[in-house]
Amino acid sequence: MNPSLLRIATRQSALALWQAEHVAALLQSRYPDLQVALVPMTTRGDEILDQPLATIGGKGLFLKELEVAMLEDRADLAVHSLKDVPATLEPGFSLPAILPRADAADAFVSNDYPDLAALPAGARVGTSSLRRQAQLRALRPDLQLRDLRGNVGTRLGKLDGGHYDAILLACAGLERLGMASRIRSRLAAPDWLPAPGQAAIAIEARSERPAVLQLLAALDDSDTRLTITAERAMNHALGGSCTVPVGAWCILGEHGLHLRGLVGDAASGRLLLAEAQAATDQAEALGQRVAAALLEQGAGDLLEK
């Protein structure tokens, strides 16, 4: 029997609430008789803002409390930015729906400079993402890279307060919050790679709740799932950790899937790149193949660091 009420566990940041409300609206549009309620909560990843994520346990810190809420039957599903979801889920959970992907590019945000090339030598750029740091170092080794944590509003406030000359954020997050005007330029594939799954919204639920899974599966975008499967398979084969700078970009074309992957070193700016193509029924194998090519180039040494 289908449930009459679905409770959505979500983080309390403005972006997380937007994403949860977006999913709620999609569900109510598809199932007019269904009630949907939000269950906002704070995660460890939200509470610890004075240290880089890589040093305190990775992006999985954003999921734990939401998964506990589902296990304790305080929520039926959770909504995440897919790039924050570890390559391997905790046992008993699945992703029944991945929504259509938005703009996966990174945003260059500055009050004084139009793009990365315009920054003067020694300019201060804020980002705590090791993936972004590695690509910045490769392009502009003269810049000062400084950690930047917090929600979108907090990060923009630090830029506006003069702590940085520029910061890097996700285009999708700014667009969803109605802040697209803050984007001065886009850092986009194939020259600049996003995080695996960036700009896609994932819905997580317990594997043993078939009625809930069936309702949610109606929101799944099959094309996005294909490309995301390849990116996440690559990430998983590389260790699936956010303590390593990993970028991935998969596109679906008339000849199948094309995946480009990156492993970098945030300290030196060394970048390893690999790419391959495959049929649409080989998404996972494609990710594994690109990961193997990166490992052949020496990605293992960077992963061990």
PDB file of C-alpha atoms in Angstrom:
ATOM      1  CA  MET A   1       0.000   0.000   0.000  1.00  0.00           C
ATOM      2  CA  ASN A   2       1.320   3.427  -0.933  1.00  0.00           C
ATOM      3  CA  PRO A   3       1.982   5.858   1.927  1.00  0.00           C
ATOM      4  CA  SER A   4      -0.246   8.937   2.218  1.00  0.00           C
ATOM      5  CA  LEU A   5       2.554  11.022   3.775  1.00  0.00           C
ATOM      6  CA  LEU A   6       6.222  11.280   2.821  1.00  0.00           C
ATOM      7  CA  ARG A   7       8.672  12.979   5.195  1.00  0.00           C
ATOM      8  CA  ILE A   8      11.793  14.449   3.605  1.00  0.00           C
ATOM      9  CA  ALA A   9      14.943  14.700   5.726  1.00  0.00           C
ATOM     10  CA  THR A  10      17.038  17.663   4.655  1.00  0.00           C
ATOM     11  CA  ARG A  11      19.880  19.840   5.833  1.00  0.00           C
ATOM     12  CA  GLN A  12      18.876  23.340   6.908  1.00  0.00           C
ATOM     13  CA  SER A  13      20.992  25.380   4.489  1.00  0.00           C
ATOM     14  CA  ALA A  14      19.103  27.535   2.006  1.00  0.00           C
ATOM     15  CA  LEU A  15      20.281  25.378  -0.906  1.00  0.00           C
ATOM     16  CA  ALA A  16      19.392  22.093   0.774  1.00  0.00           C
ATOM     17  CA  LEU A  17      15.938  23.419   1.655  1.00  0.00           C
ATOM     18  CA  TRP A  18      15.435  24.606  -1.931  1.00  0.00           C
ATOM     19  CA  GLN A  19      16.293  21.134  -3.207  1.00  0.00           C
ATOM     20  CA  ALA A  20      13.993  19.424  -0.701  1.00  0.00           C
ATOM     21  CA  GLU A  21      11.139  21.800  -1.529  1.00  0.00           C
ATOM     22  CA  HIS A  22      11.744  21.175  -5.237  1.00  0.00           C
ATOM     23  CA  VAL A  23      11.412  17.416  -4.689  1.00  0.00           C
ATOM     24  CA  ALA A  24       8.303  17.975  -2.550  1.00  0.00           C
ATOM     25  CA  ALA A  25       6.714  20.029  -5.335  1.00  0.00           C
ATOM     26  CA  LEU A  26       7.520  17.344  -7.929  1.00  0.00           C
ATOM     27  CA  LEU A  27       5.969  14.652  -5.730  1.00  0.00           C
ATOM     28  CA  GLN A  28       2.817  16.647  -5.032  1.00  0.00           C
ATOM     29  CA  SER A  29       2.448  17.493  -8.700  1.00  0.00           C
ATOM     30  CA  ARG A  30       2.669  13.824  -9.652  1.00  0.00           C
ATOM     31  CA  TYR A  31       0.622  12.520  -6.690  1.00  0.00           C
ATOM     32  CA  PRO A  32      -1.989  15.191  -5.798  1.00  0.00           C
ATOM     33  CA  ASP A  33      -3.353  13.186  -2.846  1.00  0.00           C
ATOM     34  CA  LEU A  34       0.061  12.722  -1.277  1.00  0.00           C
ATOM     35  CA  GLN A  35       1.108  14.837   1.705  1.00  0.00           C
ATOM     36  CA  VAL A  36       4.767  15.826   1.871  1.00  0.00           C
ATOM     37  CA  ALA A  37       6.508  17.284   4.929  1.00  0.00           C
ATOM     38  CA  LEU A  38      10.068  18.531   5.384  1.00  0.00           C
ATOM     39  CA  VAL A  39      12.173  17.396   8.347  1.00  0.00           C
ATOM     40  CA  PRO A  40      15.084  19.901   8.531  1.00  0.00           C
ATOM     41  CA  MET A  41      18.140  18.933  10.558  1.00  0.00           C
ATOM     42  CA  THR A  42      21.777  19.876  11.090  1.00  0.00           C
ATOM     43  CA  THR A  43      24.573  17.476  10.132  1.00  0.00           C
ATOM     44  CA  ARG A  44      28.148  17.172  11.383  1.00  0.00           C
ATOM     45  CA  GLY A  45      29.312  18.571   8.068  1.00  0.00           C
ATOM     46  CA  ASP A  46      27.279  21.724   8.747  1.00  0.00           C
ATOM     47  CA  GLU A  47      28.534  22.112  12.316  1.00  0.00           C
ATOM     48  CA  ILE A  48      32.303  21.831  11.751  1.00  0.00           C
ATOM     49  CA  LEU A  49      33.213  24.818   9.611  1.00  0.00           C
ATOM     50  CA  ASP A  50      36.735  25.591  10.787  1.00  0.00           C
ATOM     51  CA  GLN A  51      38.366  22.567   9.114  1.00  0.00           C
ATOM     52  CA  PRO A  52      38.449  21.261   5.518  1.00  0.00           C
ATOM     53  CA  LEU A  53      35.993  18.422   4.881  1.00  0.00           C
ATOM     54  CA  ALA A  54      38.832  16.183   3.743  1.00  0.00           C
ATOM     55  CA  THR A  55      40.385  16.228   7.233  1.00  0.00           C
ATOM     56  CA  ILE A  56      37.211  15.574   9.256  1.00  0.00           C
ATOM     57  CA  GLY A  57      35.713  12.619   7.425  1.00  0.00           C
ATOM     58  CA  GLY A  58      34.614  13.737   3.997  1.00  0.00           C
ATOM     59  CA  LYS A  59      31.294  14.600   2.454  1.00  0.00           C
ATOM     60  CA  GLY A  60      29.583  11.585   4.023  1.00  0.00           C
ATOM     61  CA  LEU A  61      29.255  13.797   7.111  1.00  0.00           C
ATOM     62  CA  PHE A  62      26.375  15.523   5.320  1.00  0.00           C
ATOM     63  CA  LEU A  63      24.415  12.246   5.089  1.00  0.00           C
ATOM     64  CA  LYS A  64      24.786  10.456   8.419  1.00  0.00           C
ATOM     65  CA  GLU A  65      22.121  12.263  10.469  1.00  0.00           C
ATOM     66  CA  LEU A  66      19.647  12.092   7.584  1.00  0.00           C
ATOM     67  CA  GLU A  67      20.183   8.334   7.276  1.00  0.00           C
ATOM     68  CA  VAL A  68      19.726   7.890  11.037  1.00  0.00           C
ATOM     69  CA  ALA A  69      16.413   9.763  10.763  1.00  0.00           C
ATOM     70  CA  MET A  70      15.257   7.287   8.121  1.00  0.00           C
ATOM     71  CA  LEU A  71      16.425   4.290  10.178  1.00  0.00           C
ATOM     72  CA  GLU A  72      14.522   5.619  13.210  1.00  0.00           C
ATOM     73  CA  ASP A  73      11.397   6.203  11.075  1.00  0.00           C
ATOM     74  CA  ARG A  74      11.501   9.984  11.548  1.00  0.00           C
ATOM     75  CA  ALA A  75      11.788  10.424   7.769  1.00  0.00           C
ATOM     76  CA  ASP A  76      10.992   8.414   4.633  1.00  0.00           C
ATOM     77  CA  LEU A  77      13.552   9.870   2.251  1.00  0.00           C
ATOM     78  CA  ALA A  78      16.423  12.316   2.100  1.00  0.00           C
ATOM     79  CA  VAL A  79      17.384  14.791  -0.604  1.00  0.00           C
ATOM     80  CA  HIS A  80      21.071  15.401  -1.368  1.00  0.00           C
ATOM     81  CA  SER A  81      23.368  17.148  -3.771  1.00  0.00           C
ATOM     82  CA  LEU A  82      24.644  14.036  -5.516  1.00  0.00           C
ATOM     83  CA  LYS A  83      28.265  15.217  -5.390  1.00  0.00           C
ATOM     84  CA  ASP A  84      28.015  14.946  -1.568  1.00  0.00           C
ATOM     85  CA  VAL A  85      26.888  11.298  -1.710  1.00  0.00           C
ATOM     86  CA  PRO A  86      29.772   8.825  -1.199  1.00  0.00           C
ATOM     87  CA  ALA A  87      30.514   6.417  -4.051  1.00  0.00           C
ATOM     88  CA  THR A  88      29.248   3.555  -1.866  1.00  0.00           C
ATOM     89  CA  LEU A  89      26.065   3.995   0.159  1.00  0.00           C
ATOM     90  CA  GLU A  90      25.598   2.628   3.649  1.00  0.00           C
ATOM     91  CA  PRO A  91      23.989  -0.871   3.631  1.00  0.00           C
ATOM     92  CA  GLY A  92      20.207  -0.723   3.482  1.00  0.00           C
ATOM     93  CA  PHE A  93      19.993   2.492   1.436  1.00  0.00           C
ATOM     94  CA  SER A  94      19.524   3.171  -2.273  1.00  0.00           C
ATOM     95  CA  LEU A  95      19.056   6.061  -4.682  1.00  0.00           C
ATOM     96  CA  PRO A  96      15.683   5.419  -6.356  1.00  0.00           C
ATOM     97  CA  ALA A  97      15.692   8.770  -8.163  1.00  0.00           C
ATOM     98  CA  ILE A  98      18.240  11.117  -9.673  1.00  0.00           C
ATOM     99  CA  LEU A  99      16.740  14.315 -11.068  1.00  0.00           C
ATOM    100  CA  PRO A 100      17.776  15.915 -14.388  1.00  0.00           C
ATOM    101  CA  ARG A 101      21.196  17.475 -14.058  1.00  0.00           C
ATOM    102  CA  ALA A 102      21.507  21.273 -14.032  1.00  0.00           C
ATOM    103  CA  ASP A 103      24.571  23.304 -15.094  1.00  0.00           C
ATOM    104  CA  ALA A 104      27.532  21.268 -13.805  1.00  0.00           C
ATOM    105  CA  ALA A 105      30.129  24.019 -14.293  1.00  0.00           C
ATOM    106  CA  ASP A 106      31.951  25.755 -11.464  1.00  0.00           C
ATOM    107  CA  ALA A 107      31.354  29.478 -11.038  1.00  0.00           C
ATOM    108  CA  PHE A 108      34.091  32.087 -10.830  1.00  0.00           C
ATOM    109  CA  VAL A 109      32.709  34.732  -8.462  1.00  0.00           C
ATOM    110  CA  SER A 110      34.434  38.061  -7.880  1.00  0.00           C
ATOM    111  CA  ASN A 111      33.472  41.661  -7.260  1.00  0.00           C
ATOM    112  CA  ASP A 112      36.538  43.026  -9.050  1.00  0.00           C
ATOM    113  CA  TYR A 113      37.629  40.610 -11.774  1.00  0.00           C
ATOM    114  CA  PRO A 114      35.695  39.091 -14.711  1.00  0.00           C
ATOM    115  CA  ASP A 115      37.469  35.733 -14.885  1.00  0.00           C
ATOM    116  CA  LEU A 116      40.330  33.601 -13.628  1.00  0.00           C
ATOM    117  CA  ALA A 117      42.819  34.972 -16.172  1.00  0.00           C
ATOM    118  CA  ALA A 118      42.178  38.555 -15.022  1.00  0.00           C
ATOM    119  CA  LEU A 119      43.281  37.895 -11.419  1.00  0.00           C
ATOM    120  CA  PRO A 120      46.610  39.550 -10.549  1.00  0.00           C
ATOM    121  CA  ALA A 121      49.517  37.459  -9.298  1.00  0.00           C
ATOM    122  CA  GLY A 122      49.090  36.624  -5.622  1.00  0.00           C
ATOM    123  CA  ALA A 123      45.308  37.126  -5.631  1.00  0.00           C
ATOM    124  CA  ARG A 124      43.436  35.310  -2.853  1.00  0.00           C
ATOM    125  CA  VAL A 125      40.998  32.656  -4.098  1.00  0.00           C
ATOM    126  CA  GLY A 126      38.672  30.859  -1.679  1.00  0.00           C
ATOM    127  CA  THR A 127      37.734  27.201  -2.032  1.00  0.00           C
ATOM    128  CA  SER A 128      38.072  24.164   0.210  1.00  0.00           C
ATOM    129  CA  SER A 129      37.537  21.724  -2.676  1.00  0.00           C
ATOM    130  CA  LEU A 130      40.746  19.818  -3.381  1.00  0.00           C
ATOM    131  CA  ARG A 131      39.503  19.203  -6.938  1.00  0.00           C
ATOM    132  CA  ARG A 132      39.138  22.936  -7.536  1.00  0.00           C
ATOM    133  CA  GLN A 133      42.440  23.664  -5.824  1.00  0.00           C
ATOM    134  CA  ALA A 134      44.309  21.178  -8.044  1.00  0.00           C
ATOM    135  CA  GLN A 135      42.885  22.664 -11.232  1.00  0.00           C
ATOM    136  CA  LEU A 136      43.545  26.211 -10.011  1.00  0.00           C
ATOM    137  CA  ARG A 137      47.168  25.330  -9.206  1.00  0.00           C
ATOM    138  CA  ALA A 138      47.604  23.828 -12.685  1.00  0.00           C
ATOM    139  CA  LEU A 139      46.294  26.981 -14.378  1.00  0.00           C
ATOM    140  CA  ARG A 140      47.512  29.692 -11.992  1.00  0.00           C
ATOM    141  CA  PRO A 141      50.294  28.537  -9.642  1.00  0.00           C
ATOM    142  CA  ASP A 142      50.837  32.186  -8.652  1.00  0.00           C
ATOM    143  CA  LEU A 143      47.538  32.479  -6.762  1.00  0.00           C
ATOM    144  CA  GLN A 144      47.023  32.200  -2.989  1.00  0.00           C
ATOM    145  CA  LEU A 145      44.489  29.422  -2.380  1.00  0.00           C
ATOM    146  CA  ARG A 146      42.617  29.736   0.900  1.00  0.00           C
ATOM    147  CA  ASP A 147      40.074  27.458   2.560  1.00  0.00           C
ATOM    148  CA  LEU A 148      36.433  28.504   2.407  1.00  0.00           C
ATOM    149  CA  ARG A 149      33.649  26.569   4.176  1.00  0.00           C
ATOM    150  CA  GLY A 150      30.018  27.332   4.983  1.00  0.00           C
ATOM    151  CA  ASN A 151      26.802  27.638   3.014  1.00  0.00           C
ATOM    152  CA  VAL A 152      26.496  29.714  -0.153  1.00  0.00           C
ATOM    153  CA  GLY A 153      25.417  32.867   1.695  1.00  0.00           C
ATOM    154  CA  THR A 154      28.275  32.588   4.187  1.00  0.00           C
ATOM    155  CA  ARG A 155      30.837  32.168   1.414  1.00  0.00           C
ATOM    156  CA  LEU A 156      29.507  35.129  -0.560  1.00  0.00           C
ATOM    157  CA  GLY A 157      29.532  37.206   2.630  1.00  0.00           C
ATOM    158  CA  LYS A 158      33.221  36.444   3.155  1.00  0.00           C
ATOM    159  CA  LEU A 159      33.965  37.499  -0.426  1.00  0.00           C
ATOM    160  CA  ASP A 160      31.950  40.702  -0.007  1.00  0.00           C
ATOM    161  CA  GLY A 161      33.754  41.364   3.285  1.00  0.00           C
ATOM    162  CA  GLY A 162      37.077  41.550   1.468  1.00  0.00           C
ATOM    163  CA  HIS A 163      38.574  38.266   2.700  1.00  0.00           C
ATOM    164  CA  TYR A 164      39.071  36.998  -0.859  1.00  0.00           C
ATOM    165  CA  ASP A 165      39.603  38.443  -4.330  1.00  0.00           C
ATOM    166  CA  ALA A 166      37.516  35.639  -5.835  1.00  0.00           C
ATOM    167  CA  ILE A 167      35.816  32.416  -4.781  1.00  0.00           C
ATOM    168  CA  LEU A 168      34.687  29.307  -6.635  1.00  0.00           C
ATOM    169  CA  LEU A 169      31.189  27.899  -6.184  1.00  0.00           C
ATOM    170  CA  ALA A 170      28.886  25.622  -8.174  1.00  0.00           C
ATOM    171  CA  CYS A 171      26.855  27.356 -10.884  1.00  0.00           C
ATOM    172  CA  ALA A 172      23.858  25.130 -10.124  1.00  0.00           C
ATOM    173  CA  GLY A 173      23.689  26.206  -6.482  1.00  0.00           C
ATOM    174  CA  LEU A 174      23.801  29.896  -7.327  1.00  0.00           C
ATOM    175  CA  GLU A 175      21.160  29.483 -10.039  1.00  0.00           C
ATOM    176  CA  ARG A 176      18.837  27.526  -7.734  1.00  0.00           C
ATOM    177  CA  LEU A 177      19.069  30.269  -5.105  1.00  0.00           C
ATOM    178  CA  GLY A 178      18.332  33.031  -7.613  1.00  0.00           C
ATOM    179  CA  MET A 179      21.908  34.300  -7.477  1.00  0.00           C
ATOM    180  CA  ALA A 180      22.998  33.628 -11.054  1.00  0.00           C
ATOM    181  CA  SER A 181      23.973  37.296 -11.361  1.00  0.00           C
ATOM    182  CA  ARG A 182      26.944  36.574  -9.062  1.00  0.00           C
ATOM    183  CA  ILE A 183      28.502  34.286 -11.699  1.00  0.00           C
ATOM    184  CA  ARG A 184      31.204  36.287 -13.493  1.00  0.00           C
ATOM    185  CA  SER A 185      32.383  33.376 -15.647  1.00  0.00           C
ATOM    186  CA  ARG A 186      31.966  29.611 -15.913  1.00  0.00           C
ATOM    187  CA  LEU A 187      34.706  27.024 -15.448  1.00  0.00           C
ATOM    188  CA  ALA A 188      33.350  24.197 -17.560  1.00  0.00           C
ATOM    189  CA  ALA A 189      34.172  20.852 -19.200  1.00  0.00           C
ATOM    190  CA  PRO A 190      36.083  19.680 -21.097  1.00  0.00           C
ATOM    191  CA  ASP A 191      38.829  22.079 -19.953  1.00  0.00           C
ATOM    192  CA  TRP A 192      37.721  22.147 -16.288  1.00  0.00           C
ATOM    193  CA  LEU A 193      36.064  19.115 -14.724  1.00  0.00           C
ATOM    194  CA  PRO A 194      33.304  19.164 -12.087  1.00  0.00           C
ATOM    195  CA  ALA A 195      32.967  16.756  -9.185  1.00  0.00           C
ATOM    196  CA  PRO A 196      31.366  13.393 -10.011  1.00  0.00           C
ATOM    197  CA  GLY A 197      27.611  13.963  -9.950  1.00  0.00           C
ATOM    198  CA  GLN A 198      27.850  17.748  -9.570  1.00  0.00           C
ATOM    199  CA  ALA A 199      24.564  19.636 -10.250  1.00  0.00           C
ATOM    200  CA  ALA A 200      22.382  16.535  -9.921  1.00  0.00           C
ATOM    201  CA  ILE A 201      19.922  16.083  -7.050  1.00  0.00           C
ATOM    202  CA  ALA A 202      19.675  12.590  -5.555  1.00  0.00           C
ATOM    203  CA  ILE A 203      16.857  11.087  -3.519  1.00  0.00           C
ATOM    204  CA  GLU A 204      17.882   8.472  -0.970  1.00  0.00           C
ATOM    205  CA  ALA A 205      15.563   6.001   0.740  1.00  0.00           C
ATOM    206  CA  ARG A 206      15.700   2.716   2.623  1.00  0.00           C
ATOM    207  CA  SER A 207      15.999  -0.321   0.359  1.00  0.00           C
ATOM    208  CA  GLU A 208      13.361  -2.215   2.353  1.00  0.00           C
ATOM    209  CA  ARG A 209      10.588   0.312   1.641  1.00  0.00           C
ATOM    210  CA  PRO A 210       9.325  -0.849  -1.785  1.00  0.00           C
ATOM    211  CA  ALA A 211       6.215   1.355  -1.769  1.00  0.00           C
ATOM    212  CA  VAL A 212       8.323   4.465  -1.126  1.00  0.00           C
ATOM    213  CA  LEU A 213      10.924   3.412  -3.692  1.00  0.00           C
ATOM    214  CA  GLN A 214       8.208   2.940  -6.326  1.00  0.00           C
ATOM    215  CA  LEU A 215       6.775   6.425  -5.735  1.00  0.00           C
ATOM    216  CA  LEU A 216      10.199   8.019  -5.939  1.00  0.00           C
ATOM    217  CA  ALA A 217      11.331   6.076  -9.008  1.00  0.00           C
ATOM    218  CA  ALA A 218       8.816   8.028 -11.083  1.00  0.00           C
ATOM    219  CA  LEU A 219      11.040  11.109 -10.661  1.00  0.00           C
ATOM    220  CA  ASP A 220      14.169   9.387 -11.981  1.00  0.00           C
ATOM    221  CA  ASP A 221      15.818  10.823 -15.106  1.00  0.00           C
ATOM    222  CA  SER A 222      17.277   7.886 -17.034  1.00  0.00           C
ATOM    223  CA  ASP A 223      19.769   9.924 -19.091  1.00  0.00           C
ATOM    224  CA  THR A 224      21.209  11.626 -16.009  1.00  0.00           C
ATOM    225  CA  ARG A 225      21.411   8.282 -14.198  1.00  0.00           C
ATOM    226  CA  LEU A 226      23.450   6.831 -17.078  1.00  0.00           C
ATOM    227  CA  THR A 227      26.056   9.583 -17.051  1.00  0.00           C
ATOM    228  CA  ILE A 228      26.168   9.737 -13.260  1.00  0.00           C
ATOM    229  CA  THR A 229      26.634   5.938 -13.075  1.00  0.00           C
ATOM    230  CA  ALA A 230      29.800   6.213 -15.167  1.00  0.00           C
ATOM    231  CA  GLU A 231      31.162   9.113 -13.103  1.00  0.00           C
ATOM    232  CA  ARG A 232      30.443   7.420  -9.772  1.00  0.00           C
ATOM    233  CA  ALA A 233      31.880   4.092 -10.972  1.00  0.00           C
ATOM    234  CA  MET A 234      35.109   5.902 -11.835  1.00  0.00           C
ATOM    235  CA  ASN A 235      35.145   7.594  -8.437  1.00  0.00           C
ATOM    236  CA  HIS A 236      34.453   4.300  -6.665  1.00  0.00           C
ATOM    237  CA  ALA A 237      37.298   2.542  -8.517  1.00  0.00           C
ATOM    238  CA  LEU A 238      39.635   5.340  -7.423  1.00  0.00           C
ATOM    239  CA  GLY A 239      38.665   4.937  -3.783  1.00  0.00           C
ATOM    240  CA  GLY A 240      35.553   7.123  -3.655  1.00  0.00           C
ATOM    241  CA  SER A 241      36.995   9.597  -1.183  1.00  0.00           C
ATOM    242  CA  CYS A 242      36.682  13.375  -1.116  1.00  0.00           C
ATOM    243  CA  THR A 243      40.176  13.549   0.361  1.00  0.00           C
ATOM    244  CA  VAL A 244      41.502  13.206  -3.198  1.00  0.00           C
ATOM    245  CA  PRO A 245      40.961  15.743  -6.001  1.00  0.00           C
ATOM    246  CA  VAL A 246      38.805  13.800  -8.495  1.00  0.00           C
ATOM    247  CA  GLY A 247      36.874  15.310 -11.391  1.00  0.00           C
ATOM    248  CA  ALA A 248      34.556  13.594 -13.853  1.00  0.00           C
ATOM    249  CA  TRP A 249      32.337  14.597 -16.743  1.00  0.00           C
ATOM    250  CA  CYS A 250      30.234  12.133 -18.732  1.00  0.00           C
ATOM    251  CA  ILE A 251      27.999  13.097 -21.639  1.00  0.00           C
ATOM    252  CA  LEU A 252      25.423  11.084 -23.547  1.00  0.00           C
ATOM    253  CA  GLY A 253      25.580  11.478 -27.327  1.00  0.00           C
ATOM    254  CA  GLU A 254      24.368   9.688 -30.411  1.00  0.00           C
ATOM    255  CA  HIS A 255      27.347   7.298 -30.208  1.00  0.00           C
ATOM    256  CA  GLY A 256      26.856   6.442 -26.532  1.00  0.00           C
ATOM    257  CA  LEU A 257      28.649   7.671 -23.426  1.00  0.00           C
ATOM    258  CA  HIS A 258      31.880   9.687 -23.308  1.00  0.00           C
ATOM    259  CA  LEU A 259      33.632  10.014 -19.948  1.00  0.00           C
ATOM    260  CA  ARG A 260      36.547  12.288 -19.108  1.00  0.00           C
ATOM    261  CA  GLY A 261      38.208  11.863 -15.718  1.00  0.00           C
ATOM    262  CA  LEU A 262      40.815  13.678 -13.654  1.00  0.00           C
ATOM    263  CA  VAL A 263      42.941  13.018 -10.593  1.00  0.00           C
ATOM    264  CA  GLY A 264      45.015  15.918  -9.317  1.00  0.00           C
ATOM    265  CA  ASP A 265      47.377  17.091  -6.618  1.00  0.00           C
ATOM    266  CA  ALA A 266      46.149  20.205  -4.811  1.00  0.00           C
ATOM    267  CA  ALA A 267      49.672  21.020  -3.589  1.00  0.00           C
ATOM    268  CA  SER A 268      51.551  20.876  -6.906  1.00  0.00           C
ATOM    269  CA  GLY A 269      48.826  21.301  -9.522  1.00  0.00           C
ATOM    270  CA  ARG A 270      49.794  18.049 -11.223  1.00  0.00           C
ATOM    271  CA  LEU A 271      46.814  16.743 -13.195  1.00  0.00           C
ATOM    272  CA  LEU A 272      46.252  13.289 -14.672  1.00  0.00           C
ATOM    273  CA  LEU A 273      43.576  13.006 -17.375  1.00  0.00           C
ATOM    274  CA  ALA A 274      41.952  10.085 -19.164  1.00  0.00           C
ATOM    275  CA  GLU A 275      38.876   9.576 -21.321  1.00  0.00           C
ATOM    276  CA  ALA A 276      36.988   6.789 -23.070  1.00  0.00           C
ATOM    277  CA  GLN A 277      33.701   5.979 -24.789  1.00  0.00           C
ATOM    278  CA  ALA A 278      31.237   3.121 -24.388  1.00  0.00           C
ATOM    279  CA  ALA A 279      27.727   2.006 -25.231  1.00  0.00           C
ATOM    280  CA  THR A 280      24.954   3.115 -22.907  1.00  0.00           C
ATOM    281  CA  ASP A 281      24.669  -0.345 -21.328  1.00  0.00           C
ATOM    282  CA  GLN A 282      28.331  -0.176 -20.298  1.00  0.00           C
ATOM    283  CA  ALA A 283      28.224   2.884 -18.005  1.00  0.00           C
ATOM    284  CA  GLU A 284      29.774   1.192 -14.988  1.00  0.00           C
ATOM    285  CA  ALA A 285      32.453  -0.548 -17.054  1.00  0.00           C
ATOM    286  CA  LEU A 286      33.276   2.798 -18.694  1.00  0.00           C
ATOM    287  CA  GLY A 287      33.904   4.397 -15.312  1.00  0.00           C
ATOM    288  CA  GLN A 288      36.130   1.510 -14.287  1.00  0.00           C
ATOM    289  CA  ARG A 289      38.073   1.737 -17.545  1.00  0.00           C
ATOM    290  CA  VAL A 290      38.798   5.460 -17.142  1.00  0.00           C
ATOM    291  CA  ALA A 291      39.826   4.869 -13.528  1.00  0.00           C
ATOM    292  CA  ALA A 292      42.207   2.107 -14.661  1.00  0.00           C
ATOM    293  CA  ALA A 293      43.745   4.470 -17.234  1.00  0.00           C
ATOM    294  CA  LEU A 294      44.284   7.094 -14.529  1.00  0.00           C
ATOM    295  CA  LEU A 295      45.869   4.506 -12.235  1.00  0.00           C
ATOM    296  CA  GLU A 296      48.191   3.440 -15.064  1.00  0.00           C
ATOM    297  CA  GLN A 297      49.395   7.052 -15.283  1.00  0.00           C
ATOM    298  CA  GLY A 298      50.307   7.078 -11.596  1.00  0.00           C
ATOM    299  CA  ALA A 299      47.078   8.174  -9.927  1.00  0.00           C
ATOM    300  CA  GLY A 300      47.821   5.639  -7.206  1.00  0.00           C
ATOM    301  CA  ASP A 301      50.663   7.819  -5.919  1.00  0.00           C
ATOM    302  CA  LEU A 302      48.357  10.842  -5.701  1.00  0.00           C
ATOM    303  CA  LEU A 303      45.663   8.748  -4.023  1.00  0.00           C
ATOM    304  CA  GLU A 304      48.117   7.538  -1.387  1.00  0.00           C
ATOM    305  CA  LYS A 305      49.060  11.125  -0.527  1.00  0.00           C
TER     306      LYS A 305
END
